[in-house]
Amino acid sequence: MTTPPDDPRSARDPEPLGQAEASLLADERYFRRRGLPTLIEDYSATEDVLTRAWPWLGILFAIQVTRSLATSWKPGLAAIVLVASVAAVLAVWIGGNRRGGRSLFSAPARVGWWSAAVFVVVPSLMRINSAVGVYPALRHVAFNVCVCAFVVGVIGWGLAQTLAWALLKILSDLWDQLVIVFRQTAAIFLFCFLIFFTQEFWQFVTFSSYRRIELLLQLLGAIAILTVLVGAPRFIASLQKALLEEDERLTRLQRSNLTILFIVRQLLQLALIFVVSAALFATVSVLTISSEMYKTWDLRPETIDAFVYDGETYLLTDSGLYIALLLALVATVNFAVATMSSSEGREIFLEGVEDEVGEVFRRRRRYLAKRKELASRGVSV
């Protein structure tokens, strides 16, 4: 028998509604696991981060206040101030719960920035002492600001999840990453090979001071990192323009969150390229540069390690190690520039990134559609 359209049984039963809510929660967990909590609609650092962290911040606050009173105040006055502080905190807590219609000692539903300001300032003011001045208080302020920034950054921006997800992604795709490394090494292998076996290059590294070589290494590393930091926002903006409609564009905060995820992923990839390339060139130096060649080139580097195999002595020297590091950084810089500065390089070396970001965008599109559907059915989301 066909159910008439106006029959109540024709309306959706609770099960699909429950499934839609569960699917919405699954999407939010998906964003959190990938270090993208800001893609959750109505996400707030005060409601979603500081509120979850308030028990630990409260314990730290109590310890700091007690320690400040014990070390900077006379015992009698410290006891009075401590009792008055506890009474004031309880009064504010209970008063806020009564106004909100909650039980007297229920956990706060929302921890605002004013609460964070109290956490930063109050213990610091109690550290002011005429004998030592305001410097302990200023150190206290700096420490508590760092604590709040750590909580908001690690939990609110999902930096811990970002690092964990990017690291697991690199490890799960290790073979593909190594293929990229060898593809990149092959692109500049002839250049590195020619430099590697030049006497002048070895003399430059051997006779230069350690400080000069270290500065050169730091410069190359900084160039690679800055290339990623500068190119990442443009790359994410281009993907957003290509994959999202105008009304689906991310906010500045959400785009920054996604950019940080991409930066962490690329920096881990650069680290992998550097380590593999350095190991490769260090191995080549051990196998090809003998003690006789050092004498021929009139070089006397320090020997880090040596071993004998089949009658031949193989040396790992400080010069060989520095050359391996320099050439590895050259390969790393070349990879960073190729991926961030040209569309051809992105197609070669970032072939999977666009698919990953596209999947995030598609998941968010479905997530927003589910929220809109639930809202139209009168469900609070």
Tab-separated table of N, CA and C in Angstrom, residues 163-274:
chain	number	residue	atom	x	y	z
A	163	LEU	N	51.756	18.078	12.160
A	163	LEU	CA	53.068	17.437	12.099
A	163	LEU	C	52.931	15.928	12.042
A	164	ALA	N	52.036	15.365	12.872
A	164	ALA	CA	51.861	13.915	12.893
A	164	ALA	C	51.330	13.407	11.555
A	165	TRP	N	50.318	14.092	10.998
A	165	TRP	CA	49.751	13.649	9.726
A	165	TRP	C	50.775	13.757	8.606
A	166	ALA	N	51.502	14.875	8.548
A	166	ALA	CA	52.487	15.052	7.482
A	166	ALA	C	53.605	14.016	7.586
A	167	LEU	N	54.043	13.726	8.816
A	167	LEU	CA	55.100	12.733	9.005
A	167	LEU	C	54.617	11.344	8.602
A	168	LEU	N	53.400	10.978	9.020
A	168	LEU	CA	52.858	9.670	8.636
A	168	LEU	C	52.657	9.581	7.128
A	169	LYS	N	52.258	10.694	6.509
A	169	LYS	CA	52.077	10.707	5.067
A	169	LYS	C	53.403	10.481	4.359
A	170	ILE	N	54.467	11.141	4.836
A	170	ILE	CA	55.789	10.964	4.239
A	170	ILE	C	56.249	9.511	4.396
A	171	LEU	N	56.044	8.939	5.601
A	171	LEU	CA	56.495	7.570	5.850
A	171	LEU	C	55.668	6.556	5.056
A	172	SER	N	54.350	6.791	4.957
A	172	SER	CA	53.516	5.848	4.214
A	172	SER	C	53.819	5.871	2.722
A	173	ASP	N	54.244	7.031	2.232
A	173	ASP	CA	54.589	7.157	0.810
A	173	ASP	C	56.104	7.215	0.627
A	174	LEU	N	56.846	6.496	1.498
A	174	LEU	CA	58.298	6.614	1.495
A	174	LEU	C	58.896	6.236	0.146
A	175	TRP	N	58.381	5.179	-0.475
A	175	TRP	CA	58.943	4.770	-1.759
A	175	TRP	C	58.726	5.847	-2.818
A	176	ASP	N	57.524	6.411	-2.844
A	176	ASP	CA	57.252	7.484	-3.799
A	176	ASP	C	58.142	8.695	-3.517
A	177	GLN	N	58.358	8.964	-2.225
A	177	GLN	CA	59.228	10.092	-1.871
A	177	GLN	C	60.661	9.839	-2.324
A	178	LEU	N	61.139	8.593	-2.171
A	178	LEU	CA	62.493	8.274	-2.612
A	178	LEU	C	62.618	8.373	-4.131
A	179	VAL	N	61.553	7.997	-4.847
A	179	VAL	CA	61.569	8.165	-6.302
A	179	VAL	C	61.722	9.633	-6.666
A	180	ILE	N	61.000	10.490	-5.929
A	180	ILE	CA	61.126	11.929	-6.157
A	180	ILE	C	62.545	12.392	-5.870
A	181	VAL	N	63.139	11.866	-4.785
A	181	VAL	CA	64.507	12.240	-4.431
A	181	VAL	C	65.471	11.873	-5.555
A	182	PHE	N	65.384	10.629	-6.041
A	182	PHE	CA	66.320	10.203	-7.083
A	182	PHE	C	66.040	10.914	-8.410
A	183	ARG	N	64.768	11.221	-8.653
A	183	ARG	CA	64.451	11.994	-9.855
A	183	ARG	C	65.076	13.384	-9.755
A	184	GLN	N	64.976	13.995	-8.561
A	184	GLN	CA	65.566	15.308	-8.370
A	184	GLN	C	67.088	15.229	-8.409
A	185	THR	N	67.680	14.195	-7.796
A	185	THR	CA	69.136	14.045	-7.812
A	185	THR	C	69.635	13.860	-9.233
A	186	ALA	N	68.889	13.091	-10.044
A	186	ALA	CA	69.314	12.867	-11.424
A	186	ALA	C	69.301	14.156	-12.227
A	187	ALA	N	68.374	15.073	-11.885
A	187	ALA	CA	68.269	16.316	-12.642
A	187	ALA	C	69.504	17.170	-12.506
A	188	ILE	N	70.172	17.117	-11.362
A	188	ILE	CA	71.366	17.944	-11.167
A	188	ILE	C	72.603	17.080	-10.879
A	189	PHE	N	72.489	15.784	-11.160
A	189	PHE	CA	73.594	14.897	-10.809
A	189	PHE	C	74.866	15.238	-11.586
A	190	LEU	N	74.724	15.557	-12.855
A	190	LEU	CA	75.908	15.888	-13.651
A	190	LEU	C	76.615	17.104	-13.078
A	191	PHE	N	75.836	18.121	-12.701
A	191	PHE	CA	76.428	19.324	-12.112
A	191	PHE	C	77.161	18.989	-10.816
A	192	CYS	N	76.507	18.261	-9.924
A	192	CYS	CA	77.134	17.891	-8.644
A	192	CYS	C	78.331	16.966	-8.868
A	193	PHE	N	78.211	16.065	-9.850
A	193	PHE	CA	79.296	15.122	-10.132
A	193	PHE	C	80.553	15.871	-10.579
A	194	LEU	N	80.374	16.862	-11.465
A	194	LEU	CA	81.521	17.620	-11.941
A	194	LEU	C	82.161	18.430	-10.821
A	195	ILE	N	81.342	19.040	-9.975
A	195	ILE	CA	81.893	19.807	-8.853
A	195	ILE	C	82.579	18.894	-7.855
A	196	PHE	N	81.979	17.731	-7.626
A	196	PHE	CA	82.493	16.829	-6.599
A	196	PHE	C	83.944	16.433	-6.873
A	197	PHE	N	84.304	16.214	-8.123
A	197	PHE	CA	85.643	15.724	-8.438
A	197	PHE	C	86.600	16.824	-8.887
A	198	THR	N	86.311	18.059	-8.537
A	198	THR	CA	87.249	19.136	-8.848
A	198	THR	C	88.158	19.396	-7.654
A	199	GLN	N	89.431	19.527	-7.917
A	199	GLN	CA	90.403	19.772	-6.856
A	199	GLN	C	90.131	21.095	-6.151
A	200	GLU	N	89.729	22.098	-6.930
A	200	GLU	CA	89.504	23.417	-6.344
A	200	GLU	C	88.374	23.388	-5.301
A	201	PHE	N	87.346	22.611	-5.582
A	201	PHE	CA	86.228	22.538	-4.638
A	201	PHE	C	86.677	21.909	-3.324
A	202	TRP	N	87.443	20.856	-3.411
A	202	TRP	CA	87.949	20.209	-2.198
A	202	TRP	C	88.919	21.129	-1.457
A	203	GLN	N	89.730	21.863	-2.185
A	203	GLN	CA	90.645	22.795	-1.519
A	203	GLN	C	89.876	23.913	-0.826
A	204	PHE	N	88.840	24.410	-1.505
A	204	PHE	CA	88.029	25.462	-0.890
A	204	PHE	C	87.418	24.989	0.427
A	205	VAL	N	86.860	23.785	0.423
A	205	VAL	CA	86.219	23.276	1.641
A	205	VAL	C	87.252	22.967	2.717
A	206	THR	N	88.389	22.392	2.323
A	206	THR	CA	89.393	21.977	3.304
A	206	THR	C	90.069	23.179	3.965
A	207	PHE	N	90.384	24.187	3.168
A	207	PHE	CA	91.151	25.314	3.709
A	207	PHE	C	90.263	26.422	4.274
A	208	SER	N	88.979	26.351	4.036
A	208	SER	CA	88.079	27.336	4.641
A	208	SER	C	87.860	26.991	6.110
A	209	SER	N	87.612	28.016	6.900
A	209	SER	CA	87.346	27.778	8.318
A	209	SER	C	85.984	27.106	8.482
A	210	TYR	N	85.848	26.388	9.594
A	210	TYR	CA	84.576	25.729	9.879
A	210	TYR	C	83.438	26.747	9.921
A	211	ARG	N	83.729	27.922	10.460
A	211	ARG	CA	82.697	28.939	10.591
A	211	ARG	C	82.175	29.379	9.221
A	212	ARG	N	83.063	29.563	8.247
A	212	ARG	CA	82.640	29.968	6.915
A	212	ARG	C	81.776	28.886	6.250
A	213	ILE	N	82.199	27.637	6.408
A	213	ILE	CA	81.419	26.546	5.813
A	213	ILE	C	80.048	26.447	6.474
A	214	GLU	N	80.018	26.597	7.789
A	214	GLU	CA	78.735	26.522	8.486
A	214	GLU	C	77.808	27.659	8.071
A	215	LEU	N	78.375	28.866	7.869
A	215	LEU	CA	77.556	29.982	7.403
A	215	LEU	C	77.001	29.713	5.996
A	216	LEU	N	77.817	29.106	5.143
A	216	LEU	CA	77.352	28.765	3.804
A	216	LEU	C	76.233	27.721	3.865
A	217	LEU	N	76.401	26.730	4.733
A	217	LEU	CA	75.350	25.718	4.901
A	217	LEU	C	74.064	26.360	5.411
A	218	GLN	N	74.187	27.261	6.382
A	218	GLN	CA	73.005	27.926	6.921
A	218	GLN	C	72.321	28.784	5.861
A	219	LEU	N	73.123	29.444	5.015
A	219	LEU	CA	72.550	30.262	3.960
A	219	LEU	C	71.748	29.412	2.974
A	220	LEU	N	72.304	28.301	2.551
A	220	LEU	CA	71.588	27.427	1.615
A	220	LEU	C	70.320	26.863	2.253
A	221	GLY	N	70.419	26.472	3.522
A	221	GLY	CA	69.228	25.973	4.210
A	221	GLY	C	68.154	27.042	4.330
A	222	ALA	N	68.563	28.269	4.631
A	222	ALA	CA	67.604	29.367	4.743
A	222	ALA	C	66.929	29.647	3.403
A	223	ILE	N	67.691	29.571	2.314
A	223	ILE	CA	67.104	29.793	0.986
A	223	ILE	C	66.035	28.745	0.696
A	224	ALA	N	66.328	27.487	1.018
A	224	ALA	CA	65.345	26.420	0.770
A	224	ALA	C	64.076	26.643	1.586
A	225	ILE	N	64.238	26.989	2.864
A	225	ILE	CA	63.074	27.180	3.734
A	225	ILE	C	62.271	28.407	3.305
A	226	LEU	N	62.963	29.518	3.014
A	226	LEU	CA	62.264	30.735	2.605
A	226	LEU	C	61.525	30.533	1.287
A	227	THR	N	62.100	29.736	0.389
A	227	THR	CA	61.422	29.460	-0.881
A	227	THR	C	60.079	28.797	-0.634
A	228	VAL	N	60.042	27.842	0.305
A	228	VAL	CA	58.771	27.184	0.641
A	228	VAL	C	57.818	28.155	1.333
A	229	LEU	N	58.332	28.939	2.277
A	229	LEU	CA	57.475	29.858	3.015
A	229	LEU	C	56.849	30.914	2.105
A	230	VAL	N	57.608	31.378	1.116
A	230	VAL	CA	57.088	32.400	0.206
A	230	VAL	C	56.159	31.782	-0.842
A	231	GLY	N	56.498	30.601	-1.337
A	231	GLY	CA	55.723	30.001	-2.411
A	231	GLY	C	54.460	29.298	-1.972
A	232	ALA	N	54.409	28.831	-0.709
A	232	ALA	CA	53.254	28.058	-0.247
A	232	ALA	C	51.943	28.844	-0.311
A	233	PRO	N	51.876	30.092	0.191
A	233	PRO	CA	50.594	30.815	0.116
A	233	PRO	C	50.090	30.984	-1.312
A	234	ARG	N	50.986	31.267	-2.259
A	234	ARG	CA	50.563	31.417	-3.654
A	234	ARG	C	50.054	30.091	-4.218
A	235	PHE	N	50.706	28.986	-3.842
A	235	PHE	CA	50.281	27.679	-4.325
A	235	PHE	C	48.887	27.329	-3.818
A	236	ILE	N	48.642	27.548	-2.523
A	236	ILE	CA	47.329	27.251	-1.946
A	236	ILE	C	46.260	28.171	-2.545
A	237	ALA	N	46.609	29.440	-2.759
A	237	ALA	CA	45.641	30.363	-3.367
A	237	ALA	C	45.272	29.929	-4.784
A	238	SER	N	46.255	29.448	-5.542
A	238	SER	CA	45.963	28.990	-6.904
A	238	SER	C	45.087	27.747	-6.893
A	239	LEU	N	45.327	26.829	-5.933
A	239	LEU	CA	44.473	25.636	-5.831
A	239	LEU	C	43.047	26.017	-5.431
A	240	GLN	N	42.916	26.951	-4.511
A	240	GLN	CA	41.590	27.380	-4.094
A	240	GLN	C	40.835	27.995	-5.269
A	241	LYS	N	41.528	28.816	-6.054
A	241	LYS	CA	40.890	29.448	-7.206
A	241	LYS	C	40.459	28.418	-8.243
A	242	ALA	N	41.257	27.358	-8.390
A	242	ALA	CA	40.960	26.350	-9.406
A	242	ALA	C	39.905	25.349	-8.954
A	243	LEU	N	39.829	25.061	-7.652
A	243	LEU	CA	38.990	23.964	-7.185
A	243	LEU	C	37.725	24.389	-6.463
A	244	LEU	N	37.632	25.652	-6.043
A	244	LEU	CA	36.474	26.101	-5.271
A	244	LEU	C	35.689	27.161	-6.030
A	245	GLU	N	34.360	27.133	-5.823
A	245	GLU	CA	33.533	28.193	-6.348
A	245	GLU	C	33.689	29.451	-5.496
A	246	GLU	N	33.183	30.556	-6.009
A	246	GLU	CA	33.360	31.834	-5.317
A	246	GLU	C	32.764	31.804	-3.916
A	247	ASP	N	31.572	31.195	-3.762
A	247	ASP	CA	30.916	31.176	-2.457
A	247	ASP	C	31.482	30.115	-1.521
A	248	GLU	N	32.445	29.326	-1.999
A	248	GLU	CA	33.065	28.288	-1.164
A	248	GLU	C	34.466	28.679	-0.703
A	249	ARG	N	34.910	29.874	-1.054
A	249	ARG	CA	36.278	30.275	-0.735
A	249	ARG	C	36.517	30.260	0.769
A	250	LEU	N	37.739	29.926	1.139
A	250	LEU	CA	38.111	29.850	2.544
A	250	LEU	C	38.339	31.243	3.111
A	251	THR	N	38.138	31.363	4.418
A	251	THR	CA	38.488	32.603	5.093
A	251	THR	C	40.008	32.695	5.216
A	252	ARG	N	40.478	33.859	5.608
A	252	ARG	CA	41.926	34.038	5.752
A	252	ARG	C	42.499	33.074	6.789
A	253	LEU	N	41.781	32.875	7.907
A	253	LEU	CA	42.246	31.960	8.946
A	253	LEU	C	42.309	30.531	8.424
A	254	GLN	N	41.275	30.101	7.692
A	254	GLN	CA	41.248	28.741	7.155
A	254	GLN	C	42.334	28.543	6.107
A	255	ARG	N	42.525	29.554	5.264
A	255	ARG	CA	43.575	29.447	4.246
A	255	ARG	C	44.956	29.390	4.892
A	256	SER	N	45.144	30.149	5.976
A	256	SER	CA	46.426	30.104	6.694
A	256	SER	C	46.663	28.726	7.300
A	257	ASN	N	45.614	28.121	7.858
A	257	ASN	CA	45.717	26.779	8.436
A	257	ASN	C	46.133	25.759	7.379
A	258	LEU	N	45.497	25.829	6.205
A	258	LEU	CA	45.837	24.913	5.118
A	258	LEU	C	47.253	25.172	4.607
A	259	THR	N	47.650	26.433	4.571
A	259	THR	CA	49.004	26.773	4.128
A	259	THR	C	50.047	26.210	5.077
A	260	ILE	N	49.785	26.300	6.379
A	260	ILE	CA	50.723	25.745	7.366
A	260	ILE	C	50.857	24.240	7.186
A	261	LEU	N	49.729	23.561	6.934
A	261	LEU	CA	49.785	22.119	6.690
A	261	LEU	C	50.675	21.804	5.489
A	262	PHE	N	50.524	22.565	4.416
A	262	PHE	CA	51.336	22.343	3.222
A	262	PHE	C	52.803	22.652	3.494
A	263	ILE	N	53.078	23.723	4.239
A	263	ILE	CA	54.466	24.084	4.553
A	263	ILE	C	55.140	22.976	5.346
A	264	VAL	N	54.447	22.454	6.357
A	264	VAL	CA	55.031	21.372	7.162
A	264	VAL	C	55.322	20.153	6.286
A	265	ARG	N	54.390	19.821	5.412
A	265	ARG	CA	54.589	18.676	4.523
A	265	ARG	C	55.798	18.881	3.626
A	266	GLN	N	55.923	20.082	3.045
A	266	GLN	CA	57.035	20.336	2.141
A	266	GLN	C	58.368	20.392	2.879
A	267	LEU	N	58.389	20.941	4.082
A	267	LEU	CA	59.638	20.984	4.846
A	267	LEU	C	60.102	19.578	5.221
A	268	LEU	N	59.156	18.707	5.554
A	268	LEU	CA	59.533	17.317	5.834
A	268	LEU	C	60.068	16.641	4.577
A	269	GLN	N	59.484	16.976	3.424
A	269	GLN	CA	59.977	16.417	2.169
A	269	GLN	C	61.384	16.940	1.866
A	270	LEU	N	61.621	18.219	2.119
A	270	LEU	CA	62.965	18.776	1.938
A	270	LEU	C	63.964	18.098	2.864
A	271	ALA	N	63.534	17.842	4.101
A	271	ALA	CA	64.428	17.161	5.045
A	271	ALA	C	64.784	15.770	4.541
A	272	LEU	N	63.804	15.058	3.972
A	272	LEU	CA	64.069	13.723	3.432
A	272	LEU	C	65.052	13.798	2.265
A	273	ILE	N	64.852	14.768	1.368
A	273	ILE	CA	65.762	14.930	0.235
A	273	ILE	C	67.170	15.243	0.722
A	274	PHE	N	67.271	16.112	1.711
A	274	PHE	CA	68.587	16.481	2.242
A	274	PHE	C	69.304	15.284	2.847
